Coordinates of C-alpha atoms in Angstrom, one line a residue:
X84 CA 16.1 -38.1 -5.1
X85 CA 18.6 -36.2 -7.2
X86 CA 16.3 -36.8 -10.2
X87 CA 13.3 -35.5 -8.3
X88 CA 15.2 -32.3 -7.5
X89 CA 16.3 -31.8 -11.1
X90 CA 12.7 -32.2 -12.3
X91 CA 11.6 -29.6 -9.8
X92 CA 14.3 -27.2 -11.0
X93 CA 13.5 -27.7 -14.6
X94 CA 9.7 -27.4 -14.4
X95 CA 9.0 -24.8 -11.7
X96 CA 9.7 -21.7 -13.8
X97 CA 7.4 -22.6 -16.6
X98 CA 3.6 -22.4 -16.0
X99 CA 2.9 -24.8 -18.8
X100 CA 5.0 -27.5 -17.2
X101 CA 3.6 -27.2 -13.7
X102 CA 0.9 -29.8 -14.3
X103 CA 3.6 -32.2 -15.5
X104 CA 5.6 -31.5 -12.4
X105 CA 2.6 -32.1 -10.1
X106 CA 1.9 -35.4 -11.7
X107 CA 5.6 -36.4 -11.5
X108 CA 5.8 -35.5 -7.8
X109 CA 2.6 -37.4 -7.1
X110 CA 3.9 -40.6 -8.7
X111 CA 7.2 -40.3 -6.8
X112 CA 5.9 -39.6 -3.3
X113 CA 7.3 -42.9 -2.1
X114 CA 10.8 -41.7 -3.1
X115 CA 10.3 -38.5 -1.2
X116 CA 8.9 -40.2 1.9
X117 CA 11.9 -42.6 2.0
X118 CA 14.2 -39.6 2.4
X119 CA 12.6 -38.2 5.6
X120 CA 15.9 -38.0 7.4
X121 CA 17.5 -35.9 4.5
X122 CA 14.6 -33.7 3.6
X123 CA 16.2 -30.6 5.3
X124 CA 19.2 -30.8 3.0
X125 CA 17.0 -30.9 -0.1
X126 CA 14.7 -28.1 1.3
X127 CA 17.7 -25.8 1.6
X128 CA 18.3 -26.1 -2.1
X129 CA 14.7 -25.1 -3.0
X130 CA 13.2 -21.6 -2.9
X131 CA 9.7 -21.3 -1.4
X132 CA 8.6 -18.8 -4.1
X133 CA 10.2 -20.3 -7.2
X134 CA 9.8 -24.0 -6.2
X135 CA 6.5 -23.9 -4.3
X136 CA 5.1 -27.1 -5.6
X137 CA 8.3 -29.0 -4.8
X138 CA 8.5 -27.5 -1.3
X139 CA 4.9 -28.6 -0.6
X140 CA 5.6 -32.2 -1.3
X141 CA 8.9 -32.2 0.7
X142 CA 7.4 -30.3 3.7
X143 CA 4.3 -32.6 3.6
X144 CA 6.6 -35.7 3.8
X145 CA 8.4 -34.2 6.7
X146 CA 5.3 -32.8 8.6
X147 CA 3.5 -36.1 8.5
X148 CA 6.0 -37.7 10.8
X149 CA 4.7 -38.1 14.4
X150 CA 8.1 -37.7 16.0
X151 CA 9.8 -34.5 14.7
X152 CA 13.2 -34.0 16.2
X153 CA 13.9 -30.4 15.5
X154 CA 10.5 -28.7 16.2
X155 CA 11.9 -25.2 16.0
X156 CA 13.2 -25.8 12.5
X157 CA 10.0 -27.2 11.0
X158 CA 8.0 -24.3 12.5
X159 CA 10.4 -21.9 10.9
X160 CA 10.3 -23.8 7.6
X161 CA 6.5 -23.7 7.5
X162 CA 6.4 -20.0 8.6
X163 CA 8.7 -19.1 5.7
X164 CA 6.9 -21.2 3.2
X165 CA 3.5 -19.6 3.9
X166 CA 5.0 -16.1 3.8
X167 CA 6.8 -16.6 0.5
X168 CA 5.1 -19.4 -1.5
X169 CA 3.6 -18.8 -5.0
X170 CA -0.2 -19.0 -4.9
X171 CA -0.4 -20.1 -8.5
X172 CA 1.7 -23.2 -7.9
X173 CA 0.1 -24.0 -4.6
X174 CA -3.3 -24.2 -6.2
X175 CA -2.2 -27.4 -8.1
X176 CA -2.1 -29.2 -4.7
X177 CA -4.6 -27.6 -2.3
X178 CA -5.0 -30.7 -0.2
X179 CA -1.3 -30.9 0.8
X180 CA -1.2 -27.1 1.2
X181 CA -4.0 -27.2 3.7
X182 CA -2.5 -30.3 5.3
X183 CA 0.6 -28.1 6.1
X184 CA -1.7 -25.4 7.6
X185 CA -3.2 -28.0 10.0
X186 CA 0.2 -29.4 10.9
X187 CA 1.6 -26.0 11.6
X188 CA -1.3 -25.3 14.0
X189 CA -0.9 -28.7 15.7
X190 CA 2.9 -28.6 16.1
X191 CA 2.7 -25.0 17.5
X192 CA -0.1 -25.9 20.0
X193 CA 1.7 -29.2 21.1
X194 CA 4.8 -27.2 21.8
X195 CA 3.1 -24.3 23.6
X196 CA 3.8 -21.7 20.9
X197 CA 0.4 -21.2 19.2
X198 CA 1.1 -17.6 18.5
X199 CA 3.9 -18.6 16.1
X200 CA 1.2 -20.0 13.7
X201 CA -1.1 -17.0 13.7
X202 CA 0.4 -14.7 11.0
X203 CA 1.6 -17.6 8.7
X204 CA -1.9 -19.1 8.8
X205 CA -3.4 -15.7 8.0
X206 CA -1.1 -15.4 5.0
X207 CA -2.0 -19.0 3.9
X208 CA -5.7 -18.0 3.8
X209 CA -5.1 -14.8 1.9
X210 CA -2.9 -16.4 -0.7
X211 CA -5.4 -19.1 -1.9
X212 CA -8.7 -17.7 -0.8
X213 CA -11.2 -16.4 -3.3
X214 CA -13.3 -13.5 -2.1
X215 CA -15.6 -14.5 0.8
X216 CA -14.6 -18.1 0.6
X217 CA -14.2 -20.3 3.6
X218 CA -11.0 -22.4 3.5
X219 CA -9.7 -25.4 5.6
X220 CA -7.1 -23.0 7.1
X221 CA -9.8 -20.8 8.8
X222 CA -10.6 -23.1 11.8
X223 CA -6.9 -23.6 12.5
X224 CA -6.3 -19.9 12.6
X225 CA -9.2 -19.5 15.1
X226 CA -7.8 -22.4 17.2
X227 CA -4.3 -21.0 17.5
X228 CA -5.8 -17.6 18.3
X229 CA -7.9 -19.1 21.1
X230 CA -4.9 -21.0 22.5
X231 CA -2.7 -17.9 22.5
X232 CA -5.5 -15.5 23.5
X233 CA -4.5 -13.2 20.7
X234 CA -7.5 -12.2 18.7
X235 CA -6.4 -9.2 16.6
X236 CA -5.8 -11.2 13.4
X237 CA -8.7 -13.6 14.1
X238 CA -11.3 -10.8 14.4
X239 CA -10.2 -9.4 11.0
X240 CA -11.1 -12.7 9.4
X241 CA -14.2 -13.2 11.5
X242 CA -15.6 -9.8 10.3
X243 CA -15.4 -10.9 6.7
X244 CA -18.7 -12.3 5.5
X245 CA -18.4 -15.9 4.2
X246 CA -20.7 -16.6 1.2
X247 CA -18.8 -19.5 -0.4
X248 CA -18.0 -23.0 0.8
X249 CA -16.2 -24.8 -2.0
X250 CA -15.2 -28.3 -0.9
X251 CA -14.2 -29.7 -4.3
X252 CA -11.3 -27.3 -4.9
X253 CA -10.2 -26.8 -1.2
X254 CA -11.0 -30.1 0.4
X255 CA -13.0 -28.4 3.1
X256 CA -15.1 -30.8 5.1
X257 CA -18.2 -30.4 7.3
X258 CA -16.2 -30.7 10.5
X259 CA -13.9 -27.8 9.5
X260 CA -16.9 -25.6 8.7
X261 CA -18.5 -26.3 12.0
X262 CA -15.3 -25.8 13.9
X263 CA -14.7 -22.4 12.2
X264 CA -18.1 -21.1 13.4
X265 CA -17.7 -22.7 16.8
X266 CA -14.2 -21.3 17.4
X267 CA -15.4 -17.9 16.0
X268 CA -18.3 -17.9 18.4
X269 CA -15.9 -18.6 21.3
X270 CA -13.7 -15.7 20.3
X271 CA -16.7 -13.3 20.1
X272 CA -17.9 -14.6 23.5
X273 CA -14.5 -13.9 25.1
X274 CA -14.5 -10.4 23.6
X275 CA -18.1 -10.0 25.0
X276 CA -19.5 -9.4 21.5
X277 CA -22.5 -11.6 22.4
X278 CA -24.6 -10.7 19.4
X279 CA -21.9 -11.8 17.0
X280 CA -21.2 -14.9 19.1
X281 CA -24.9 -15.8 18.9
X282 CA -24.9 -15.5 15.1
X283 CA -21.9 -17.9 14.8
X284 CA -23.4 -20.5 17.1
X285 CA -26.7 -20.2 15.4
X286 CA -25.2 -21.0 12.0
X287 CA -23.9 -24.3 13.4
X288 CA -27.3 -25.2 14.9
X289 CA -29.1 -24.5 11.7
X290 CA -26.5 -26.3 9.5
X291 CA -28.2 -29.2 7.5
X292 CA -27.6 -32.5 9.4
X293 CA -28.8 -36.0 9.7
X294 CA -27.1 -36.6 13.1
X295 CA -26.2 -34.4 16.0
X296 CA -22.5 -33.7 16.2
X297 CA -20.6 -32.8 19.3
X298 CA -19.7 -29.5 17.8
X299 CA -23.3 -28.5 17.2
X300 CA -24.2 -29.8 20.7
X301 CA -21.6 -27.5 22.3
X302 CA -22.6 -24.6 20.0
X303 CA -26.2 -24.9 21.3
X304 CA -25.2 -24.8 24.9
X305 CA -23.2 -21.6 24.3
X306 CA -26.0 -20.2 22.1
X307 CA -28.5 -20.2 25.0
X308 CA -26.2 -18.0 27.1
X309 CA -24.9 -15.6 24.5
X310 CA -28.4 -15.0 23.2
X311 CA -29.6 -14.1 26.7
X312 CA -26.6 -11.8 27.3
X313 CA -27.2 -10.2 23.9
X314 CA -30.9 -9.7 23.9
X315 CA -32.1 -10.5 27.5
X316 CA -34.5 -13.0 26.0
X317 CA -34.6 -16.8 26.0
X318 CA -33.7 -18.0 22.5
X319 CA -35.7 -20.3 20.4
X320 CA -34.2 -22.8 18.0
X321 CA -33.6 -21.4 14.5
X322 CA -36.4 -22.4 12.1
X323 CA -33.9 -24.1 9.8
X324 CA -32.8 -26.6 12.6
X325 CA -33.3 -30.2 11.4
X326 CA -35.8 -32.3 13.3
X327 CA -33.1 -34.8 14.3
X328 CA -30.9 -32.1 15.8
X329 CA -33.8 -30.5 17.6
X330 CA -34.9 -33.9 19.1
X331 CA -31.4 -34.8 20.3
X332 CA -30.8 -31.4 21.8
X333 CA -33.8 -31.7 24.0
X334 CA -32.7 -35.1 25.2
X335 CA -29.1 -34.2 25.8
X336 CA -29.4 -30.7 27.2
X337 CA -31.8 -31.1 30.1
X338 CA -30.1 -28.6 32.5
X339 CA -29.8 -26.1 29.7
X340 CA -33.5 -26.3 28.8
X341 CA -34.4 -25.9 32.5
X342 CA -32.1 -22.8 32.7
X343 CA -34.1 -21.4 29.7
X344 CA -37.4 -22.1 31.5
X345 CA -36.4 -20.5 34.8
X346 CA -34.9 -17.5 33.1
X347 CA -38.1 -17.0 31.1
X348 CA -40.0 -17.0 34.4
X349 CA -37.7 -14.2 35.7
X350 CA -37.1 -16.1 38.9
X351 CA -33.5 -15.4 39.9
X352 CA -33.8 -17.4 43.1
X353 CA -34.8 -20.6 41.3
X354 CA -32.1 -19.8 38.6
X355 CA -29.4 -19.6 41.3
X356 CA -30.6 -22.9 42.8
X357 CA -30.5 -24.5 39.4
X358 CA -26.9 -23.4 38.7
X359 CA -25.9 -24.7 42.2
X360 CA -27.6 -28.0 41.4
X361 CA -26.0 -28.5 38.0
X362 CA -22.7 -26.7 38.9
X363 CA -20.5 -29.7 37.9
X364 CA -22.2 -30.0 34.5
X365 CA -21.9 -26.3 33.7
X366 CA -18.3 -26.2 34.9
X367 CA -17.4 -29.3 32.9
X368 CA -18.9 -27.6 29.8
X369 CA -16.9 -24.4 30.5
X370 CA -20.3 -22.6 30.8
X371 CA -20.5 -21.8 34.5
X372 CA -19.2 -18.3 34.0
X373 CA -21.7 -17.6 31.3
X374 CA -24.5 -19.0 33.4
X375 CA -23.6 -16.7 36.3
X376 CA -23.4 -13.7 33.9
X377 CA -27.0 -14.5 32.7
X378 CA -28.2 -14.5 36.4
X379 CA -26.6 -11.1 36.8
X380 CA -28.3 -10.0 33.6
X381 CA -31.6 -11.1 35.0
X382 CA -31.0 -9.2 38.2
X383 CA -30.1 -6.1 36.4
X384 CA -33.1 -6.2 34.1
X385 CA -35.3 -6.8 37.1
X386 CA -33.9 -3.8 38.9
X387 CA -34.4 -1.7 35.7
X388 CA -38.1 -2.8 35.6
X389 CA -38.5 -1.5 39.2
X390 CA -37.7 2.0 37.9
X391 CA -40.8 2.0 35.8
X392 CA -43.0 1.2 38.8
X393 CA -41.4 2.8 41.9
X394 CA -39.9 6.1 42.7
X395 CA -38.4 5.1 46.0
X396 CA -37.6 1.7 47.4
X397 CA -35.8 0.3 50.4
X398 CA -32.5 -1.6 49.7
X399 CA -33.9 -4.4 52.0
X400 CA -36.8 -4.9 49.6
X401 CA -34.4 -5.1 46.6
X402 CA -32.2 -7.6 48.4
X403 CA -35.1 -9.8 49.4
X404 CA -36.9 -9.7 46.0
X405 CA -33.8 -10.7 44.0
X406 CA -32.2 -13.0 46.6
X407 CA -29.1 -10.8 47.0
X408 CA -28.5 -12.0 50.6
X409 CA -27.9 -8.6 52.2
X410 CA -28.5 -4.8 51.9
X411 CA -24.8 -4.4 51.2
X412 CA -25.0 -6.7 48.2
X413 CA -28.1 -4.8 46.9
X414 CA -26.2 -1.5 47.3
X415 CA -23.2 -2.9 45.4
X416 CA -25.4 -4.0 42.5
X417 CA -27.2 -0.7 42.2
X418 CA -24.0 1.4 42.5
X419 CA -22.4 -0.7 39.8
X420 CA -25.5 -0.1 37.6
X421 CA -25.5 3.6 38.3
X422 CA -21.8 3.8 37.2
X423 CA -22.5 2.0 34.0
X424 CA -25.5 4.2 33.2
X425 CA -28.0 1.2 33.4
X426 CA -30.2 3.0 36.0
X427 CA -30.4 6.6 37.1
X428 CA -30.7 6.7 40.9
X429 CA -29.4 8.0 44.2
X430 CA -28.8 5.9 47.4
X431 CA -29.6 7.3 50.8
X432 CA -27.5 5.2 53.1
X433 CA -28.9 6.7 56.3
X434 CA -32.5 5.7 55.3
X435 CA -31.4 2.6 53.4
X436 CA -33.3 3.8 50.4
X437 CA -32.9 4.2 46.7
X438 CA -34.6 6.9 44.7
X439 CA -35.0 6.4 40.9
X440 CA -34.8 9.3 38.4
X441 CA -35.5 9.8 34.7
X442 CA -32.5 9.7 32.3
X443 CA -31.2 13.3 32.4
X444 CA -30.2 13.1 28.8
X445 CA -33.6 12.0 27.5
X446 CA -34.6 14.2 24.6
X447 CA -32.1 16.8 25.7
X448 CA -28.8 15.6 24.4
X449 CA -27.5 17.4 21.3
X450 CA -26.1 14.0 20.2
X451 CA -29.6 12.5 20.2
X452 CA -30.7 15.4 18.0
X453 CA -27.9 15.0 15.6
X454 CA -28.5 11.2 15.4
X455 CA -32.3 11.8 14.8
X456 CA -31.5 14.3 12.0
X457 CA -29.1 11.8 10.5
X458 CA -31.7 9.0 10.6
X459 CA -34.4 11.3 9.1
X460 CA -32.0 12.2 6.3
X461 CA -31.2 8.6 5.6
X462 CA -34.9 7.9 5.3
X463 CA -35.3 10.8 2.9
X464 CA -32.3 9.6 0.8
X465 CA -33.7 6.1 0.7
X466 CA -37.1 7.4 -0.4
X467 CA -35.4 9.4 -3.2
X468 CA -33.4 6.3 -4.3
X469 CA -36.6 4.2 -4.5
X470 CA -38.3 7.0 -6.5
X471 CA -35.3 7.2 -8.8
X472 CA -35.3 3.4 -9.2
X473 CA -39.0 3.5 -10.1
X474 CA -38.3 6.2 -12.7
X475 CA -35.5 4.0 -14.2
X476 CA -37.7 0.9 -14.3
X477 CA -40.5 2.8 -16.0
X478 CA -38.4 3.6 -19.1
X479 CA -37.4 0.0 -19.7
X480 CA -39.1 -1.3 -22.8
X481 CA -40.2 -4.6 -21.2
X482 CA -41.8 -2.6 -18.3
X483 CA -43.6 -0.2 -20.7
X484 CA -44.9 -3.1 -22.8
X485 CA -46.2 -4.9 -19.7
X486 CA -47.7 -1.7 -18.3
X487 CA -49.4 -0.9 -21.6
X488 CA -51.0 -4.3 -21.7
X489 CA -52.2 -4.0 -18.1
X490 CA -53.7 -0.5 -18.8
X491 CA -55.4 -1.8 -22.0
X492 CA -56.8 -4.8 -20.1
X493 CA -58.0 -2.5 -17.3
X494 CA -59.6 -0.1 -19.8
X495 CA -61.4 -2.9 -21.7
X496 CA -62.8 -4.3 -18.5
X497 CA -64.1 -0.8 -17.5
X498 CA -65.9 -0.5 -20.8
X499 CA -67.5 -3.9 -20.5
X500 CA -68.8 -2.9 -17.0
X501 CA -70.2 0.4 -18.4
X502 CA -71.9 -1.5 -21.2
X503 CA -73.6 -3.9 -18.8
X504 CA -74.9 -1.0 -16.7
X505 CA -76.4 0.7 -19.7
X506 CA -78.2 -2.5 -20.7

């Protein structure tokens, strides 16, 4: 092991010798693994920044043990490593680097300190990530964020568009891709950003597949509810969904398809009965809360539709129509909607009536005027940009040549037609 350390010291400071060091460490993994009980002593002699490649192999040997005695120490070692490691050296061994990311997440979750992994995992992503690239560390950052209910760092990452999935250099597998979008969807759902959650779940559903995975199945169940909460409409499967996935979803999601059907029929009473009937299934899937929110969404949209037809209604009528059980419940719903600006109305408690009014801000708010002016200006600017682009295109030699040929052909054709007429 002393020889291993000497080789690490001798070859870590020279970029040209790092490949030789990587190959040496790979050949001598057995020697490192045999020293599991003494690895902490050797790690103390190494610097995370100067000897990154050596640290990766030693930490990986230690982290792969199922029974780690000093949990606090290895968490600290991994935290310090990701904060101080050299990205250039780490890229020689991405598989072990991302193995350490996974183990940090697992160890922290197993020991009820998931928050301890959040910032180090964020650093691990930023150090090796190319712009807009998904890495194997992404899903583990989302997982520890979910477990700790701390989303400030996770949302920063989720807001970054992902355009590249490079499995050859990072070792990223399909399961990790699906988990990233599933965990991301869960985080957006918890934060009530239902449109973003829907987008993440939809990416999983439309992912090319020959079989239906558990992750895609759970994504679809959530997708139904977040889509309804986002748009108020029943979602259809994305057009890119594979035939196999679509067929299996229909077979395995019976209660969810019935929920879609009843919601589409705008029947809140039947929807309530359905949720009661399949209560255990929705609860087991952790979707009961979302199902109830969708029922509330249907009720609120139903009440909003009444404002387009009626000026005055009895609270008793509202309670009966939407199955609210009592006048008091109907009053509660409407008052809550008034406070949130979802309807404009007044309740006469003596008469037990509700009077609907037009939005007092309609076409009167100065903010609306400012917004309209802004949007009009954006359209004008866009029009000018297109015009400018047309002018630029028209001076390109290729365009001019093409245009001249088209004009010549058009002129020749006109002359032929004129000749035929004369004859």
